[in-house]
Structures are given as C-alpha cells and as structure tokens.
Amino acid sequence: MTEKETYNITIKPLTGVHIGSGETLTPLDYKLANCLNDGKDKILFKTSKYLKFSSDKILKKVVESGNVQLQHQFEQAISLKDFGKLRNLLHENCTDLSDIEYPCEISPEFHELFNKNMNKDPLDNATEVIQMKRPLGRKSPLIPGSSIKGAVRTAYLNYILLKKMNDTSYNNLLDFADEEKGKDRKNNGNYIKEVENIALNINKGKGTNTAQQDPFRCLEFSDCQIPTKQQMVGSLKNIFLDNRTKELKSKSMQIFAEFIPGYLLENDFTSSFTIRIKDKLQKTKNDIFKINEKITIHDIIEACNFFFKRQFEAEYNKFYAEPVNNISKILELKKIIDSIKMGNENQFLIRLGRWSQVEYVTLGNDFRNPKVPVDRRTGREKGFGNTRTLLNYKDEYIPMGWCLCTLEQ
C-alpha cells in the first residue's frame, strides 16, 4: 500500500477566480431579479441577483399549468424565432425557487450593461456570460484540483530553471531551446516538453516511460469546494498602458463572466483543499519509476512564492507602477504580495484560472516562442504581452486569479 503524506491547505481568494465550464449563457438562460417565490412566501433579496434558470423546467411548468394561451405564446415565439419575446416569456414565468439552478451576486457594471442591452436580441452578443465550472447538479462552483496542480507545476518548473539550475546548465538548455525554435515548429512545438523533461531530470533513454518518471505523478490535489453564496457576475476589460498619458485605457472589447469574488471584492472567506504526496513513489533506490527529482511540501511553498511574486513584480512594473487611475485595488494586492517573504514556511501565493495571463501559465520568456499578431493594414507585428484582461469592479481594475494559500499545522 502506497504511503501518503497529506497536507491540508486553506485557500483565500484575493481577487476574482474563474474556472470555466466551457459554456456561454445568454438572457435565455438567466434573469436579474430581486424576489422569488419559495412555494409559500416571496423571498426578497436586498439587491438584484443573477439567477441561472432552467428553461426546461419553466416550459414543463407552463405545459402542466394547462394555460393554452400561454402555451401558444411560447410556441409562436419559438416557431418565429422571436428570441426577444421568448426571453421575456421565460423571465416572466421564472418566478419560483424551483426554476433556479443557482444565484450569483452582480457587479454594478454588469447590472448597468444588462439593463442597457435588454432591448437587443438575446443571441446577438447581448450580455453573454461565460459560465463557471460546477459539479453536476450542484449550485456551488469549485476549483478543480487539476487547476491547482497545473499552477503549482508551472511554478515549480520555473523555480528549477530560474533559481536551482546553475548558469552553465541553463545556458545549455537555452541553446537547445533556441535551436528547436529555429526549426519553426508550430507555436512552441514539442521542445517545451523536452525542456520540462531536462528540468525535472527525466531520463528519455530507450524503453523508459517518461510519464512514470514525472515527479508530479506522485502528487494528488483535491478539488476545492466554494460556498454557494460566493459567486458573482461581472465585466472584464482589455486594457493597455498609454505611454504618453501614463493612463490605463480600455479597448472596445468587453467580457462578462461568472467568477468567485475574493477579499479585494469585499468577500473575505476561505475554503480548503488537500495535497497528498505519495512518498513511496518518490523513493529512487531500486524503484521501477526511477523518479530523480523528489518534491516536498516546502518545495511547493518556496517555488510558488518565488515564481508568482517574481511574475507579479514584472507585471506591476510594466503596467501599474506609473498610472494613477483605477488602481487602488492593485496597490492593495501589491501590499499583500509584498508581505509574503521568501522562506515563509506556511504561506504561498498562487494564480489560478482564466485571465491569469500567459506569463503565469508557461515557462519563462527565454523558452516561449509565441505567435505574434500582425496588423493586417500595415503588415507590422503588433507586439506581444502589451495588454491585460482585468475585472472592472466599481471603477477599479483588478487582476484575476490571485489566491493566498496557508499550510495548516
């Protein structure tokens, strides 16, 4: 039986966290309301809520009601593809708690734009919302263990390359990567995997199984359940730094999404997950898996703090150090991140989910070979990494994905 070291980790979202379900919702799937019926009395909300409803349940209720006139209205709206009328009918008949799959808080920005777009065709990009991942049949979202593990793995690989590897080995690896880039393989090609194998000391000899040698094979991360009330819908903007005015300015693109709101969005809560390290699989002597790079919980803590603090500092200096507009929440985030010192034995940073920015989910700039977009009009390269997708909350810009983790003693 494999021995396991189990560590309980408390996680505190600092900003918004979005782990997507892959689905996009329209006003045919949700409504905004400040009351519902629980079968006995009306439930009044202090503020309007985003209510994800089940159109199937509503239609079933209409059929069972025996209201021929209402049934005809639905049939007519569907046959004529009058989606505006269908939306109105669904909203008007979504009145009971049993119609609702889950509720979310709404940001002021989303509320305003939803009302503004109510007269538009609901299928014409009118406040489409990117949905969060939830277990089947559950009202509450989760952060999958696989997402946490992926973030830790990225941090650990960069930690090895940028801190633990000596200069000679690093330069040799860089030469290898540059040579592979020159072969013009699609995007990053396969050489990134080769770089990871070398960094993790994985032997690619004949007859070996590299997957069995990967030290992260020995680590298990549980899912992290989030309370039902800790979910929100808001607006994200693509911003850039205007070097002339030193202001953060937004492009026309706007995104609406569900997310888990954290401490800087006035939601101070924690959840938890576990990390299990299968100790026997990490024993290298006479071991069938021949894992050469062992990982401890303190390696994880140090690697995450090294990588995520370093990356935040680079992002801050590039985008947020000079502007004076809409960044008070970013300054608060910086104070929290700066307060976590290297060598801390029980706290670490992590950045999770969508809109975490490419620099946080890949190997360092020396090894990446991104496709650079080209301006169709001029034929010139537009550059890379010059914008950020940030949550726009109460006229403040807030980066997505930041969490603070604490090892429970």
PDB file of C-alpha atoms in Angstrom, residues 8-13 141-143 223-227 230 260 269-273 404-406 408:
ATOM      1  CA  ASN A   8      -4.439  20.460   4.467  1.00  0.00           C
ATOM      2  CA  ILE A   9      -4.295  23.827   2.719  1.00  0.00           C
ATOM      3  CA  THR A  10      -6.554  26.806   3.390  1.00  0.00           C
ATOM      4  CA  ILE A  11      -7.123  28.961   0.316  1.00  0.00           C
ATOM      5  CA  LYS A  12      -8.253  32.585   0.410  1.00  0.00           C
ATOM      6  CA  PRO A  13      -9.185  34.127  -2.960  1.00  0.00           C
ATOM      7  CA  PRO A 141     -18.684  26.271  -8.045  1.00  0.00           C
ATOM      8  CA  LEU A 142     -15.369  24.556  -7.449  1.00  0.00           C
ATOM      9  CA  ILE A 143     -11.695  24.979  -8.164  1.00  0.00           C
ATOM     10  CA  ASP A 223     -10.890  19.775  -5.593  1.00  0.00           C
ATOM     11  CA  CYS A 224     -11.717  22.915  -3.626  1.00  0.00           C
ATOM     12  CA  GLN A 225     -15.427  23.448  -2.970  1.00  0.00           C
ATOM     13  CA  ILE A 226     -16.691  27.039  -2.871  1.00  0.00           C
ATOM     14  CA  PRO A 227     -19.775  28.136  -0.857  1.00  0.00           C
ATOM     15  CA  GLN A 230     -19.535  33.160  -3.062  1.00  0.00           C
ATOM     16  CA  ILE A 260     -15.546  33.593  -7.370  1.00  0.00           C
ATOM     17  CA  PHE A 269     -13.786  33.954   3.028  1.00  0.00           C
ATOM     18  CA  THR A 270     -11.668  30.811   2.891  1.00  0.00           C
ATOM     19  CA  SER A 271     -12.054  27.281   1.623  1.00  0.00           C
ATOM     20  CA  SER A 272      -9.639  24.341   1.611  1.00  0.00           C
ATOM     21  CA  PHE A 273      -8.054  21.544  -0.380  1.00  0.00           C
ATOM     22  CA  LEU A 404      -3.286  33.134  -0.808  1.00  0.00           C
ATOM     23  CA  CYS A 405      -2.743  29.601   0.492  1.00  0.00           C
ATOM     24  CA  THR A 406      -1.841  28.609   4.038  1.00  0.00           C
ATOM     25  CA  GLU A 408      -2.443  24.141   8.251  1.00  0.00           C
TER      26      GLU A 408
END
